[in-house]
Short mmCIF file of C-alpha atoms in Angstrom, two decimals:
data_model
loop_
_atom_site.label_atom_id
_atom_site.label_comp_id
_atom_site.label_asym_id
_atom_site.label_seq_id
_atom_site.Cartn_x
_atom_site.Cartn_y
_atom_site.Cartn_z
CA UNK A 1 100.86 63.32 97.39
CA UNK A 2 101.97 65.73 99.65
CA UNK A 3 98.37 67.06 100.31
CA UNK A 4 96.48 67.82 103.21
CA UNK A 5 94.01 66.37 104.11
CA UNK A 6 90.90 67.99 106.40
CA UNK A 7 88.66 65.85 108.67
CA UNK A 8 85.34 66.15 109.41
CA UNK A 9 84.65 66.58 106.09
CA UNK A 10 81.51 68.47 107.08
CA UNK A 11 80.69 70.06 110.03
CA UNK A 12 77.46 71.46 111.72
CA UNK A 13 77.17 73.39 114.52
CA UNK A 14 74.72 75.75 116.46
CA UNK A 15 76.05 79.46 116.87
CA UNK A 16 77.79 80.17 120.40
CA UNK A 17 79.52 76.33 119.75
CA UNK A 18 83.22 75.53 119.21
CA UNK A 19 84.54 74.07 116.10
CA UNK A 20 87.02 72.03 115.20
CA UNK A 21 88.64 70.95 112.00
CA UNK A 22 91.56 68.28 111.70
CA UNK A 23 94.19 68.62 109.03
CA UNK A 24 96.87 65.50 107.88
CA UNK A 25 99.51 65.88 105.57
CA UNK A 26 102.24 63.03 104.66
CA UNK A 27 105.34 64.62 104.39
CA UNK A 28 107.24 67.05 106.17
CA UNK A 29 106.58 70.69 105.72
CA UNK A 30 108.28 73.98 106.46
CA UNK A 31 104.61 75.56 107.07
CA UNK A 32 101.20 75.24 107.19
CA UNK A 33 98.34 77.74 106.57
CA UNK A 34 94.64 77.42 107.36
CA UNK A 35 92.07 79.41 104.53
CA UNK A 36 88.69 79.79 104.36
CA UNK A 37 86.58 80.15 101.45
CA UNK A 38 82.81 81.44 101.54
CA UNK A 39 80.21 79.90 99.01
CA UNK A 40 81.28 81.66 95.00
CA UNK A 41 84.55 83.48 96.50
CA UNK A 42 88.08 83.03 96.41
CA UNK A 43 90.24 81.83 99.73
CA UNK A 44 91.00 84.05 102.17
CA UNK A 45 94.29 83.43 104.28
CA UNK A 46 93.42 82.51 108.10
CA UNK A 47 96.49 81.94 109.69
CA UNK A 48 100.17 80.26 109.26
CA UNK A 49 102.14 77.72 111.30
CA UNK A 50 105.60 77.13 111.00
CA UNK A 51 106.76 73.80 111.30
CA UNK A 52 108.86 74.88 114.47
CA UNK A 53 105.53 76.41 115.93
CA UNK A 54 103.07 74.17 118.30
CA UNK A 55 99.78 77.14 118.57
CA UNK A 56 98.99 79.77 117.16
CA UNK A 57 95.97 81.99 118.07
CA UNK A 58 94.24 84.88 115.98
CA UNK A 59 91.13 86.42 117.77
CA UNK A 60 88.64 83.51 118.03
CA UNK A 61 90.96 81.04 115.79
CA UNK A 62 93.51 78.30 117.32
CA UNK A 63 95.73 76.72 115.37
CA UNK A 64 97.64 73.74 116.73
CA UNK A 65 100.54 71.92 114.91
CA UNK A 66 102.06 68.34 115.73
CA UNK A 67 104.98 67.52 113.90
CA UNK A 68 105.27 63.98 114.67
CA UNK A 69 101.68 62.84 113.70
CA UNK A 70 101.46 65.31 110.87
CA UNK A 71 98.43 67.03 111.45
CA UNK A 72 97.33 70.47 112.48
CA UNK A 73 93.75 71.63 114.01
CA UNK A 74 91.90 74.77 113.69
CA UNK A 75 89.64 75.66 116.69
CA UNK A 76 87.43 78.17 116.16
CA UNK A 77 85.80 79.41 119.48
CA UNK A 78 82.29 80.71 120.36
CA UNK A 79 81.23 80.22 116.44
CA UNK A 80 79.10 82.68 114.29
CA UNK A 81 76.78 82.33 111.35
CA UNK A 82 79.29 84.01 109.56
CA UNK A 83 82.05 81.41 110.49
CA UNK A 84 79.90 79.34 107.87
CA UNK A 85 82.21 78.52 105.03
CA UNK A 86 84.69 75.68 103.94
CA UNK A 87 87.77 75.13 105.92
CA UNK A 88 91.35 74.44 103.95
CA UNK A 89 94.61 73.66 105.57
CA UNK A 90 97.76 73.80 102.98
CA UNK A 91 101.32 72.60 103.20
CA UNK A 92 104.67 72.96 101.40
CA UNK A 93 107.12 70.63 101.40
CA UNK A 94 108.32 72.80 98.19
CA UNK A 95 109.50 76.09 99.44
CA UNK A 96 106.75 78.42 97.88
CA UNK A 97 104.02 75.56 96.57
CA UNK A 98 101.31 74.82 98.72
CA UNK A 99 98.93 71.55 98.12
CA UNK A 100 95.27 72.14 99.27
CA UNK A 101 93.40 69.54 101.16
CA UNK A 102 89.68 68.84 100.06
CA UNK A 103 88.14 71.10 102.93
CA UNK A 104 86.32 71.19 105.83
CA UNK A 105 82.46 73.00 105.28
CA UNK A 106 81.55 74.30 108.23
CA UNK A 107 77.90 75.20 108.93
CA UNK A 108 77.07 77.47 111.46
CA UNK A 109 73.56 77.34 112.40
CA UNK A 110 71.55 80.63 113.76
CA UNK B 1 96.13 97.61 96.86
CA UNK B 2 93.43 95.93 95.17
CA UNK B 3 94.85 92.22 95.01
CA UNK B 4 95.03 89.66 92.80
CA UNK B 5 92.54 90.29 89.76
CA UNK B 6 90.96 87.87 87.37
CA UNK B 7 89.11 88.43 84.64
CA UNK B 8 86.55 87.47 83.22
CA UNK B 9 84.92 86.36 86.39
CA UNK B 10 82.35 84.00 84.44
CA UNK B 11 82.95 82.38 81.23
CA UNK B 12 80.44 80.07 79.00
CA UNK B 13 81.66 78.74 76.02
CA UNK B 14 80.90 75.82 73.32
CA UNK B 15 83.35 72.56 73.32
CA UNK B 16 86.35 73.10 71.09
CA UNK B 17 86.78 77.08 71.63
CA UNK B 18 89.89 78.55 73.12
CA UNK B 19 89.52 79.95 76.30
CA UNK B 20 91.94 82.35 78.11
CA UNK B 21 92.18 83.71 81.88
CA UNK B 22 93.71 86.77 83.09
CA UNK B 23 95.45 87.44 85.93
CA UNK B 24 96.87 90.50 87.34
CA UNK B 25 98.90 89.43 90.78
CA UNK B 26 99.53 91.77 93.94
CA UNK B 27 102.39 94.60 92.95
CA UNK B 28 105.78 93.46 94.39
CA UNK B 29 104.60 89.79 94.53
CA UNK B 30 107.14 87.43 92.84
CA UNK B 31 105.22 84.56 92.75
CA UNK B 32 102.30 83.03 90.66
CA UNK B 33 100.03 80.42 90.79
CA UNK B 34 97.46 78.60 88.89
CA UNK B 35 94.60 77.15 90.98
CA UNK B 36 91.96 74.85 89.43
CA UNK B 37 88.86 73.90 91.93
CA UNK B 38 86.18 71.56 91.25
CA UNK B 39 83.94 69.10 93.07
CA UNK B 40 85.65 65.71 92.34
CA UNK B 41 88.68 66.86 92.73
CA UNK B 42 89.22 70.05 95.22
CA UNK B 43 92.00 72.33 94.55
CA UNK B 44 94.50 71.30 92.13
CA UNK B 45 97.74 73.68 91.73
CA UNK B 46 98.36 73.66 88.04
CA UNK B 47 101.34 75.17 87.44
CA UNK B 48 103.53 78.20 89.50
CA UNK B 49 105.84 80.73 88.40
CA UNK B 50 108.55 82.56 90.28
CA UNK B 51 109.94 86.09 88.86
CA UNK B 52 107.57 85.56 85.51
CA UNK B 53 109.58 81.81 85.22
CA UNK B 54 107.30 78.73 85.46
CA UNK B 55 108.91 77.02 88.16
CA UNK B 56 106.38 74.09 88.06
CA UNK B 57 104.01 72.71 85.51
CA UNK B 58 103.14 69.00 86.53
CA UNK B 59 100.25 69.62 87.39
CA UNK B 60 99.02 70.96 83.84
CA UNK B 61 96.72 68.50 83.38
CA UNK B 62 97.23 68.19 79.33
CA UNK B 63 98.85 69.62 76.67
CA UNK B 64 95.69 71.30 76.04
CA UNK B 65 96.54 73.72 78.80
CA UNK B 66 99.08 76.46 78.49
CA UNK B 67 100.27 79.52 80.89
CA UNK B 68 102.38 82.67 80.49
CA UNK B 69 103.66 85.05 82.47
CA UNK B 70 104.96 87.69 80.02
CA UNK B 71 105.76 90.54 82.80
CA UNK B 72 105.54 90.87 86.59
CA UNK B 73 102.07 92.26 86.67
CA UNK B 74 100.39 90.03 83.99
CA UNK B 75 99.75 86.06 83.64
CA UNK B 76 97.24 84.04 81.34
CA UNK B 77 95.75 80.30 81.27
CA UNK B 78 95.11 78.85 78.00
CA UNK B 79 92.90 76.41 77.00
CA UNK B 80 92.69 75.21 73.49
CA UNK B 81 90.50 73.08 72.61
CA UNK B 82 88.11 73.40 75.61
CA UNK B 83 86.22 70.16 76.68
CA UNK B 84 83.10 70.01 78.93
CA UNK B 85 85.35 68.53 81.45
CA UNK B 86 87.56 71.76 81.79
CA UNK B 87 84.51 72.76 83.96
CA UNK B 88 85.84 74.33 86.88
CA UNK B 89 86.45 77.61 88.94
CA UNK B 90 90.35 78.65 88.21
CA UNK B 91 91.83 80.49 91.04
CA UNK B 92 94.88 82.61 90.34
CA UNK B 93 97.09 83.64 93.25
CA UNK B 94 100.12 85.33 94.16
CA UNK B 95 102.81 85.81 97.10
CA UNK B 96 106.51 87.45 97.86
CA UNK B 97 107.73 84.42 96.99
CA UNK B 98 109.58 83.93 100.41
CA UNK B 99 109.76 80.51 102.33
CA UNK B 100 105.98 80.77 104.31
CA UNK B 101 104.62 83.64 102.58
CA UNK B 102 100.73 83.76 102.35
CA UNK B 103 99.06 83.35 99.02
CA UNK B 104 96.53 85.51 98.35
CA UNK B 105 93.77 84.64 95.97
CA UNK B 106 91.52 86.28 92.97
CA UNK B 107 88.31 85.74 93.47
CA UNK B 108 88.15 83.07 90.61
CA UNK B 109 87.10 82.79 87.08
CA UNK B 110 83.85 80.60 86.57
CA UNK B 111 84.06 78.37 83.54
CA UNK B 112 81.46 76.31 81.90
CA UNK B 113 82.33 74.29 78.98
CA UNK B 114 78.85 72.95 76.98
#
């Protein structure tokens, strides 16, 4: 399977902490996007890596990629309650298809 | 634009009915996909499309399941018969098509199979 897959599977944290969220795939991949999805809603796109990329930042989101152990992480810095939500990372070894790992939930405590 | 719309949002239906999901995919995008989430087994890509041609359908899971894209603006997911275990939320997305483009998702359509 060419899937990602997301480690800790779940996460809780108080608000103000950092958290982070690992991501392994098995094969190699042109790109690889990070999406969140809050509880009853679609996925939202977070950010995208490409495979000649090592970080990537977006406001309070870090995205690191290494190429040689296959696996990403997404930091995400001085969390919220909002941040609360489940955590996918997605690869393509395909061109346009992207496999979804089984997700990271995140729980941001007040 | 008002991205990628599904419809009906929630669907209940008795075992053996046929069910079908729209989707209406971002103007200008080229590509489709078929999404199926559920507990056991996360998010499943069923089947994608590329200019209204499925590209990719090994991941239908049976032969119960069908999927057309008769124009650019307009997909469906068939399921005939329905079985409780067709239970899931079915995501539709879209994207330019493009090597790294982001997929943008519908917000889902809820089905329950009794």
């Amino acid at each position: 399977s060419q899937q990602g897959e997301e480690d800790p599977q779940a996460l809780s944290i108080q608000e103000g902490e950092n958290a982070t969220m690992n991501c392994s795939y098995k094969t190699s991949i042109n790109n690889l996007q990070w999406y969140r999805q809050n509880s009853g809603r679609g996925l939202v796109h977070l950010i995208l890596i490409r495979s000649n990329e090592r970080e990537k930042h977006s406001g309070r989101l870090r995205v690191t990629l290494d190429t040689s152990k296959k696996s990403s992480s997404l930091l995400i810095t001085a969390s919220r309650a909002a941040d609360t939500a489940s955590y996918f990372c997605a690869t393509d070894a395909e061109g346009d298809k992207f496999y979804f790992g089984s997700g990271t939930k995140l729980n941001v405590k007040p | 634009d008002a991205g990628v719309i599904q419809s009906p949002r929630h669907e209940v239906t008795e075992m053996g009915q046929e069910v079908t999901l729209r989707c209406k995919p971002i103007s200008g995008h080229n590509s489709l996909f078929w999404y199926r989430q559920t507990m056991m087994r996360g998010l499943e890509l069923l089947i994608y499309f590329n200019n209204n041609v499925p590209i990719d359908d090994s991941g239908m899971p049976e032969d119960r399941f069908s999927a057309k894209m008769p124009n650019a603006s307009f997909s469906t997911l068939k399921i005939q018969p329905s079985e409780p275990r067709d239970s899931a939320v079915y995501f539709c997305a879209s994207s330019l098509g493009q090597n790294g483009n982001t997929i943008y998702f519908g917000e889902g359509s809820w089905l329950t199979v009794v």
